[in-house]
XYZ file of C-alpha atoms in Angstrom:
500
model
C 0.000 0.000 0.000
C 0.693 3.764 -0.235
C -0.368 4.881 3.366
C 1.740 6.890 5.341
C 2.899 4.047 7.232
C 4.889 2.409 5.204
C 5.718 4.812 2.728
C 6.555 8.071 5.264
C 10.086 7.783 6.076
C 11.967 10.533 7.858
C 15.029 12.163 6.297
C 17.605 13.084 8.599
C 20.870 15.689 6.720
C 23.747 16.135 8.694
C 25.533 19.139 6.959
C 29.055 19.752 7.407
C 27.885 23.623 7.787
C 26.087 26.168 9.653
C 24.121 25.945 13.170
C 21.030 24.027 11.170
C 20.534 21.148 13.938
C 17.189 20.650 15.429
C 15.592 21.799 12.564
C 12.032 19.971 11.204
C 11.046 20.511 7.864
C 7.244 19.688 7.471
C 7.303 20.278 4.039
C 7.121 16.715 1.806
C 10.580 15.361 -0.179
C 11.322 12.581 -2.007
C 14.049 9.951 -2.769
C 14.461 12.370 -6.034
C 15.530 15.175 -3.960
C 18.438 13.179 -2.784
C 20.708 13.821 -6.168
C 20.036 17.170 -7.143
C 20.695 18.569 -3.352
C 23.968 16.244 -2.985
C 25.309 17.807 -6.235
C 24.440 21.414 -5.205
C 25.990 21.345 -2.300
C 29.193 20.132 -4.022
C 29.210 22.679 -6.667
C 27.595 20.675 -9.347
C 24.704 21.666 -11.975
C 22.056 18.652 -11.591
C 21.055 16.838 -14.671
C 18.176 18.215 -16.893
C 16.239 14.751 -16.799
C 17.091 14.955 -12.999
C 12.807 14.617 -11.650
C 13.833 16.170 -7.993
C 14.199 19.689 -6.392
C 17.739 20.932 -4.457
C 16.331 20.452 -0.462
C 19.527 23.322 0.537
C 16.664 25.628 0.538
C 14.494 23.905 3.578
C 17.913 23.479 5.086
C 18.973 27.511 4.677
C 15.662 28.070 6.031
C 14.789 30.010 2.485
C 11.100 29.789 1.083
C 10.851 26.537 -1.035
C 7.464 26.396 -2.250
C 4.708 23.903 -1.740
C 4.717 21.010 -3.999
C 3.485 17.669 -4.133
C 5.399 14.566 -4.250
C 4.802 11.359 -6.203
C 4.569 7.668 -4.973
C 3.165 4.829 -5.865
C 3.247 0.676 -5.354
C 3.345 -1.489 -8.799
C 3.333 -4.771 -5.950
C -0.339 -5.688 -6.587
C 0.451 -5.529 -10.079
C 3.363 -7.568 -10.653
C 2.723 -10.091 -8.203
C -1.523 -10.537 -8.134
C -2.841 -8.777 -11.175
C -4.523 -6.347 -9.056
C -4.266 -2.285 -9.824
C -1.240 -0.256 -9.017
C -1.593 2.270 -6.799
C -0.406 5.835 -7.219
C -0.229 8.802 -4.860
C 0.072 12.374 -4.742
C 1.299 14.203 -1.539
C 1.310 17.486 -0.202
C 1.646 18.995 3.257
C -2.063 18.436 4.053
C -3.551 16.094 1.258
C -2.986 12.694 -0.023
C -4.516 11.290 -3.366
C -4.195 7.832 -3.800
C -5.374 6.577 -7.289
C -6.706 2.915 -7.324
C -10.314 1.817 -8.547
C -11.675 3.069 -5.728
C -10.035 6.775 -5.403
C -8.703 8.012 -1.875
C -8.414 11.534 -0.652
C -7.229 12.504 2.864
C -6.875 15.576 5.021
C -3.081 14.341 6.517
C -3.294 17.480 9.170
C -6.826 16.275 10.320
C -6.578 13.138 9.761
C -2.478 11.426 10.065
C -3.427 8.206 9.893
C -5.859 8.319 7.019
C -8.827 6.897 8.394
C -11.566 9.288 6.587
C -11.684 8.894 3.075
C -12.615 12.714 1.746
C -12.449 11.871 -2.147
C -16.435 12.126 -2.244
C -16.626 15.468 0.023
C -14.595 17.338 -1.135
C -14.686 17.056 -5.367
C -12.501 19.952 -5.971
C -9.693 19.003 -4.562
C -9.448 15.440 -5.348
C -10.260 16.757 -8.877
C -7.528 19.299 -9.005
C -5.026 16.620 -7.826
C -6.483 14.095 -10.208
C -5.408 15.866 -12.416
C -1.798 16.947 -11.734
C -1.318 13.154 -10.708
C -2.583 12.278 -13.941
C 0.058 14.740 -15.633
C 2.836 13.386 -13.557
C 1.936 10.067 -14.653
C 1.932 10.432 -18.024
C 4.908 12.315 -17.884
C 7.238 9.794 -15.940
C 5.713 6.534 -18.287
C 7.314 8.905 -21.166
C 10.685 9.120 -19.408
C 11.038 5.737 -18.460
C 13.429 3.436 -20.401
C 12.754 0.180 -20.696
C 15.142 -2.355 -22.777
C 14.336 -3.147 -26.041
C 12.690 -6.836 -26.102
C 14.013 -9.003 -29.364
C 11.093 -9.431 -31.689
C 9.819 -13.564 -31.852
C 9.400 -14.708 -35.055
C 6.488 -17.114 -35.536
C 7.888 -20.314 -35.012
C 9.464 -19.457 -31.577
C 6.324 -17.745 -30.609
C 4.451 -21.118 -31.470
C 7.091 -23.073 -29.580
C 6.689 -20.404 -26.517
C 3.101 -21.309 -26.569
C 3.121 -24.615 -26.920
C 5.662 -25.236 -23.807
C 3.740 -22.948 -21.730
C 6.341 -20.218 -21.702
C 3.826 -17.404 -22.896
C -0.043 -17.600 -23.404
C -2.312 -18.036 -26.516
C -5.005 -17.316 -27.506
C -7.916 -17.898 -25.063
C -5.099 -19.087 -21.942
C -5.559 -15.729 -20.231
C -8.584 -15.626 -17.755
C -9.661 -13.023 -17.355
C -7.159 -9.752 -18.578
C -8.186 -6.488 -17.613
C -8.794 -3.939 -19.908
C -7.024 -1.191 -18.261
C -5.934 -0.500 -14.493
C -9.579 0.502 -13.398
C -10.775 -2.563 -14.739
C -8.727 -4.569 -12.172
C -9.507 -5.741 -8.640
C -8.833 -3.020 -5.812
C -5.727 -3.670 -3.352
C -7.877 -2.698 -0.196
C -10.477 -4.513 -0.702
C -7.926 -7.733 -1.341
C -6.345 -7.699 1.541
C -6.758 -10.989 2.990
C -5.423 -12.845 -0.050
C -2.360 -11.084 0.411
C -2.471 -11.948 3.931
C -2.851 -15.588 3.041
C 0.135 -15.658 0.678
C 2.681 -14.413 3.839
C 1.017 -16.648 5.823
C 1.706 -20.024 2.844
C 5.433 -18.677 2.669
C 5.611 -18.387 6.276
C 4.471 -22.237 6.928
C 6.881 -23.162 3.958
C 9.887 -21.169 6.088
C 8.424 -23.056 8.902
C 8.684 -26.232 7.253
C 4.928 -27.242 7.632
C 4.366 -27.823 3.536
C 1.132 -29.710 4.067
C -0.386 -26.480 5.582
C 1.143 -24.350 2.839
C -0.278 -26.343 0.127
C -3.906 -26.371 1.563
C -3.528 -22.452 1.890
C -2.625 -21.848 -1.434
C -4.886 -24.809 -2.429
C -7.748 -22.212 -0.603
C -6.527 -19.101 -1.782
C -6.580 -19.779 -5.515
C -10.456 -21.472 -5.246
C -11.227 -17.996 -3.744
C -8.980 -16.250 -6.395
C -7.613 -18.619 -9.218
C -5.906 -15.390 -10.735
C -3.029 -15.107 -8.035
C 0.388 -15.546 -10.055
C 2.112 -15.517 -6.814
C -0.358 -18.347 -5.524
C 0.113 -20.579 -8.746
C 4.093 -20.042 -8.795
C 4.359 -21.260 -4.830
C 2.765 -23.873 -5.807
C 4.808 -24.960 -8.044
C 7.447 -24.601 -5.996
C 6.012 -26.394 -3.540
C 4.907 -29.410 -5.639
C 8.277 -29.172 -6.951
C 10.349 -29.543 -3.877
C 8.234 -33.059 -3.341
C 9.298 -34.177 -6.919
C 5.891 -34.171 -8.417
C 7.325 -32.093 -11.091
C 4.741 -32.591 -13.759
C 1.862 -30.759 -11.386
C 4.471 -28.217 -10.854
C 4.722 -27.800 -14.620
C 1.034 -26.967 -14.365
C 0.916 -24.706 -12.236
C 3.672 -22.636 -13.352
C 1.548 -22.922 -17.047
C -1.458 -21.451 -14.867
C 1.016 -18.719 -13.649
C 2.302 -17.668 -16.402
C -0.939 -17.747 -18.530
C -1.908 -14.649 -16.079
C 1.239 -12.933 -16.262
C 3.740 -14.296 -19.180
C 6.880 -12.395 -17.762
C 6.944 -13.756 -14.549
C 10.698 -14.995 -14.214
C 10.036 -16.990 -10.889
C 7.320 -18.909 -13.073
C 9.555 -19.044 -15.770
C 12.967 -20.038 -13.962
C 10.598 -23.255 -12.420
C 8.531 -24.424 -15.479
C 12.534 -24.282 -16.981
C 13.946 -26.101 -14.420
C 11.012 -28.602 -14.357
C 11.272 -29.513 -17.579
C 15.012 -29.806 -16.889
C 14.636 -32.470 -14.166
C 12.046 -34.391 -16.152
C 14.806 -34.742 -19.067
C 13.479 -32.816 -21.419
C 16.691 -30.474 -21.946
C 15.277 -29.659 -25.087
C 12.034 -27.877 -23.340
C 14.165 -26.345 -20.681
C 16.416 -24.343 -22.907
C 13.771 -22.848 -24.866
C 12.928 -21.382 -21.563
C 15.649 -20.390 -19.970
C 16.686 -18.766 -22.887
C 13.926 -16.941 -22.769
C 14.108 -16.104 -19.306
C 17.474 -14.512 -20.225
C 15.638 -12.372 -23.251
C 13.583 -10.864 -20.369
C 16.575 -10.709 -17.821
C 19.985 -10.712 -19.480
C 21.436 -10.752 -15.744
C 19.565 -13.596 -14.452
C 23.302 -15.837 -13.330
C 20.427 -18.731 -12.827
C 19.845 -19.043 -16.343
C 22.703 -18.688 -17.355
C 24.145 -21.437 -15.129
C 21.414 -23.798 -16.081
C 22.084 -23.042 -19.812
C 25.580 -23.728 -19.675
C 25.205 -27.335 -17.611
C 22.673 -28.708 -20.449
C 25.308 -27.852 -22.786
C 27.846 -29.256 -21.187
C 25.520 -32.401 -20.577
C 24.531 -32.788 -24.505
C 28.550 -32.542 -25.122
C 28.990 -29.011 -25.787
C 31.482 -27.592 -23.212
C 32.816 -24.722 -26.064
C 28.736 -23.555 -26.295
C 28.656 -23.504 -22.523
C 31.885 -21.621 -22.213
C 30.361 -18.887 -24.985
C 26.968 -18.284 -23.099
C 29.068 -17.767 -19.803
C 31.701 -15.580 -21.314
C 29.109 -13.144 -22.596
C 28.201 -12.443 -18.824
C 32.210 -11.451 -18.257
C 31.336 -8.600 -20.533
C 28.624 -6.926 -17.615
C 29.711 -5.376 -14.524
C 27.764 -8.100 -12.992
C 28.540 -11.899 -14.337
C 28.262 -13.171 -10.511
C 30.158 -15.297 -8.718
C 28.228 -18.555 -10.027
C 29.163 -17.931 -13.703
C 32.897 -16.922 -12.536
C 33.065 -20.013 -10.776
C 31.621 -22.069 -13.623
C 33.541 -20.221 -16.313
C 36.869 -21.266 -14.406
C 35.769 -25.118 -14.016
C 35.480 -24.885 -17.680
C 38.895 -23.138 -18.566
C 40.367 -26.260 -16.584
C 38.432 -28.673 -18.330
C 40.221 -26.871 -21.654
C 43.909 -26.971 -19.336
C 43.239 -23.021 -18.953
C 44.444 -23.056 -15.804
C 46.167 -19.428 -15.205
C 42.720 -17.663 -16.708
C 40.446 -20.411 -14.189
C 42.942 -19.120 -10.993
C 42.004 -15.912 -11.818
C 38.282 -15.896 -12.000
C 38.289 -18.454 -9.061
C 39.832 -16.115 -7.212
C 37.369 -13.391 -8.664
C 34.227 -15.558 -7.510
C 35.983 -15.875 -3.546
C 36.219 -12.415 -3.472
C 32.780 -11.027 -5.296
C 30.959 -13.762 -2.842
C 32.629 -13.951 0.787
C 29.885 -17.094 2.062
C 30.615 -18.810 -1.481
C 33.036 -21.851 -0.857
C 33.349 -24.187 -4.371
C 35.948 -21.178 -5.620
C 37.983 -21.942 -2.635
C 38.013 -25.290 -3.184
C 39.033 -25.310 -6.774
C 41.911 -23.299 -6.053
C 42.987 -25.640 -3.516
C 42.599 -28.904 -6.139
C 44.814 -26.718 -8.145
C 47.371 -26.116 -5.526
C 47.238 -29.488 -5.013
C 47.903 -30.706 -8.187
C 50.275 -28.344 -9.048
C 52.508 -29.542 -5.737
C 51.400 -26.737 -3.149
C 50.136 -29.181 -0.328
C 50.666 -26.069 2.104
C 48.498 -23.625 -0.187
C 46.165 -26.742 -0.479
C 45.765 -26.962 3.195
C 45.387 -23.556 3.562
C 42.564 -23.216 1.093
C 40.343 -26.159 2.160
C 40.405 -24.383 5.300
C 38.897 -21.469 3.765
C 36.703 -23.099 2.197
C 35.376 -25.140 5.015
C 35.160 -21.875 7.195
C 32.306 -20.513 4.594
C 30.832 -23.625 3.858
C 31.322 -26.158 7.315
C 29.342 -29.162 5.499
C 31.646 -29.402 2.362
C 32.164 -32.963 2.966
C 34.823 -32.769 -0.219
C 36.916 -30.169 0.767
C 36.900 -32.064 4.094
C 37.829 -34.959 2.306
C 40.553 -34.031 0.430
C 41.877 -31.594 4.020
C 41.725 -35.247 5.268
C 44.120 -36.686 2.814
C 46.417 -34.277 3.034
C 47.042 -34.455 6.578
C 47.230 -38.031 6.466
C 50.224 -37.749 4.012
C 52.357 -35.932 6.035
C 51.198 -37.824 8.984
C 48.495 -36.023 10.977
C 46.402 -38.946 11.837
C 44.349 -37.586 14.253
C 42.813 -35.043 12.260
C 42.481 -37.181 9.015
C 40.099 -39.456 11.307
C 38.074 -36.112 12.527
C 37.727 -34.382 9.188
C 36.742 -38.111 7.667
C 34.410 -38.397 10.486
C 33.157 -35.089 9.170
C 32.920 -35.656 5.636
C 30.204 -38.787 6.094
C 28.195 -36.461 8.874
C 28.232 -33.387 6.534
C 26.842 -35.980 3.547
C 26.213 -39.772 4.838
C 25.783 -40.878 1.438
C 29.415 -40.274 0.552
C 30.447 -43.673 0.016
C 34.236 -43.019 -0.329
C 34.553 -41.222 2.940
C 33.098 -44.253 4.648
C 35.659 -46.180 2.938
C 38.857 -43.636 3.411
C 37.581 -43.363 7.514
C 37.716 -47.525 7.629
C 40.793 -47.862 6.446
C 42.137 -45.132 8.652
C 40.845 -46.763 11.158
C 42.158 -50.116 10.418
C 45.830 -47.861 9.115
C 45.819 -46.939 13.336
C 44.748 -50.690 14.308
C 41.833 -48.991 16.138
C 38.303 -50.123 16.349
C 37.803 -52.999 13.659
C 34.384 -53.875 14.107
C 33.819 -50.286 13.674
C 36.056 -50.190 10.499
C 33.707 -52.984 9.166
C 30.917 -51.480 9.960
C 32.344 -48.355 8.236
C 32.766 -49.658 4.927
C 29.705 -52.359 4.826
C 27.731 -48.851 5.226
C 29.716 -47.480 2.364
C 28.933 -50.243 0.312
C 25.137 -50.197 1.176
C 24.733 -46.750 0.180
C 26.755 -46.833 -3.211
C 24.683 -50.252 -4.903
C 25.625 -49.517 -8.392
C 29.180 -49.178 -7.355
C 30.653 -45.989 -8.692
C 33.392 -45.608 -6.088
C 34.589 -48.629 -8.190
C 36.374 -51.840 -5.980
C 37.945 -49.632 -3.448
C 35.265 -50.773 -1.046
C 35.892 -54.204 -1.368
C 39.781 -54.234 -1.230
C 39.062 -52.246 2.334
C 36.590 -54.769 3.385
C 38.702 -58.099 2.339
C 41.864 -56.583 4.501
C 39.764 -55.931 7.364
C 38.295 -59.136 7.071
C 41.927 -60.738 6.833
C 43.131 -58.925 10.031
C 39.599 -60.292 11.979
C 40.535 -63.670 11.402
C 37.577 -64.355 8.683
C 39.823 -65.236 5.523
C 37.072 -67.018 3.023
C 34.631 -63.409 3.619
C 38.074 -61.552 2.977
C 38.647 -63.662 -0.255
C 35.108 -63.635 -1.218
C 35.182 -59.565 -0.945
C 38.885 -59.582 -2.522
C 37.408 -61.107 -5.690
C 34.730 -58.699 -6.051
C 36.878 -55.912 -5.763
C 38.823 -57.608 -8.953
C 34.969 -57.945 -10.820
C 34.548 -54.420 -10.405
C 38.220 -53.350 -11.584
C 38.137 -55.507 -14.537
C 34.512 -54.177 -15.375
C 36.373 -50.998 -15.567
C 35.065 -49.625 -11.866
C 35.968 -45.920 -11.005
């Protein structure tokens, strides 16, 4: 909303001159005031597009003027459909434009509880009509980036993915903004949709879901609704629901990139790459900043063979002043795929720095340390890493190793111990930790146990015969030499199979 309380919020100046403290200025200002007063009092002409007034006249105590300022709320709008709302401000009025026009007396009334619009015509007239001026004149000044035309064949794709609407998809589209439904008098849908993401923050889905479920019979033209739950129905893997209901969302409102990002991502995890690129792609039309898209783009690629198409899409965000940390990160993996590996250090090291809570650069500087005989740098990195990120169960891993070779045993076994408790179904850890284990002639039964867990949670085997080998030697040093044979020659199945 546009009431005074949340919109009214005090300005406090501090100027490096004259005895101006204590002061109050009744008189409204706006955010635009901000940039033309900063530059005057530096010496500096303002720009002529600047929309503000210089505020060193309130503060030299000088006669400003009375004017009205200009605010407005395009949150029903872009999230429920429902009519922006507008407002025009002076010292004693407020117009709000919605369906349903507001007028108050601010002096008489501060916390607008009488709505004057029908008592007193002449005003709300008068400042009907310098709000409609305003309007028209800040729609002309505003810039928006130039969209790529579709040709007819994408558009028909679009459509038939769900992307954008046909035809006869849209319930319902209003006319103009007075055609649409009234904020006020929608209140407790909104209310509803902070109480659905506050049970999903909580946790308690099943709740969520029979809110939303609720909301959308009372309302079924809630893009916010239909995009939750999509979300939602994602998160439980029912992904072809969720690819309805992001269709339902964005039938009501076809640039919705939350809607967008999940149908995308939907179709990703169902396998149809094909699907998700079309709309990812254009997801990046509408945002060209959106590091998201951009990431998801460049794994399909590199999952359908095409590492030198994902390495293009991501090196077009290097030309921004904002590729992200993601795409830096991803960018470098790539260079090293390509043996790139003084360009990867460097945007590694560019991702650690643009992200301080974002770990994976950290750790692929340290596998490059490693490999390139640093152990000490190594070291030094994992423990980076680990301090941003305290669950990386591979950078714990591979800390692990390295103090094992130069012979900390004692905290190999507690960052092992770590790895499998930061992600219990990391087979190889459970492996690594038995034979430590068995390395120290500690706990053998536990060692077992270790690596018999291992096994159990890696069936298909993709940590190769390691597993095995560990188990048979145990087995050996319990006294049990058939099991340790009968383990010993599995081990050999798997590495003559060809086992990682």
């Amino acid at each position: 909303f546009v009431y005074d309380s949340t919109v009214r919020v005090p300005l406090l100046v501090r100027p490096p001159f004259g005895p101006f403290a204590g002061r109050t200025v009744e008189r409204p200002v706006s955010h635009v005031d901000l940039l033309p007063t900063v530059l005057e009092a530096v010496g500096l002409p303002a720009p002529a597009e600047a929309q503000g007034r210089s505020l060193l006249p309130d503060l030299f105590e000088m006669e400003a003027g009375e004017r009205a300022v200009y605010t407005e709320s395009l949150y029903p709008l872009l999230h429920y459909g429902w009519a922006p709302l507008r407002a025009l401000r002076t010292s004693k009025y407020k117009l709000i434009e919605a369906p349903r026009w507001e007028l108050y007396d601010l002096v008489a009334d501060p916390e607008e509880q009488s709505n004057l619009a029908d008592e007193l015509p002449d005003v709300a007239r008068r400042m009907r009509k310098e709000l409609g001026e305003l309007s028209s004149k800040l729609e002309a000044g505003g810039a928006e980036a130039p969209q790529p035309e579709l040709d007819e064949e994408t558009l028909r794709q679009l459509r038939a993915l769900g992307y954008v609407a046909g035809r006869g998809e849209v319930a319902a589209a209003a006319e103009s903004d007075r055609d649409r439904a009234d904020p006020k008098e929608k209140i407790e849908i909104h209310q509803r949709i902070m109480r659905a993401q506050s049970l999903l923050g909580q946790g308690d889905v099943a709740t969520a879901e029979s809110v939303l479920q609720e909301l959308l019979a009372a309302d079924p033209q809630v893009v916010d609704a239909h995009q939750m739950l999509g979300s939602l129905l994602a998160e439980r893997d029912e992904h072809e629901l969720a690819v309805e209901s992001y269709r339902r969302a964005l039938a009501l409102a076809p640039d919705h990139q939350a809607s967008l990002f999940g149908l995308a991502t939907a179709y990703k995890v169902l396998g149809r790459g094909d699907d998700a690129l079309v709309g990812y792609r254009r997801l990046l039309e509408l945002n060209p900043f959106d590091n998201r898209a951009l990431l998801a783009v460049s794994e399909l690629q590199v999952e359908r063979g095409q590492p030198a198409e994902a390495r293009t899409v991501l090196e077009g965000a290097l030309a921004t002043d904002r590729p992200g940390a993601g795409v830096l990160n991803r960018l470098g993996e790539l260079y090293v795929a390509e043996g790139r590996r003084e360009e990867a250090i460097e945007l590694f090291r560019r991702a650690a720095a643009e992200q301080d809570r974002f770990a994976q650069p950290l750790f692929n500087l340290a596998v490059l340390s490693e490999e390139g005989g640093d152990p000490e740098a190594a070291i030094r990195l994992y423990r980076e890493a680990i301090e941003r990120a305290p669950r990386h169960f591979e950078a714990q891993f591979n800390l692990a190793l390295l103090y094992g070779a130069r012979g900390d045993v004692d905290g190999q076994q507690r960052l092992l111990e770590a790895a499998i408790e930061s992600n219990p179904e990391f087979a190889r850890g459970y492996y690594f930790l038995a034979k430590a284990l068995m390395d120290r002639g500690a706990d053998l039964a536990r060692a077992e146990a270790l690596v018999r867990e291992g096994l159990k949670r890696d069936p298909e085997n993709r940590s190769g015969p390691l597993g095995y080998y560990v188990l048979a030697d145990i087995l050996n040093r319990r006294g049990r030499p058939a099991e340790a044979r009968a383990a010993a020659a599995e081990g050999r199945r798997l590495e003559n199979r060809g086992g990682a």
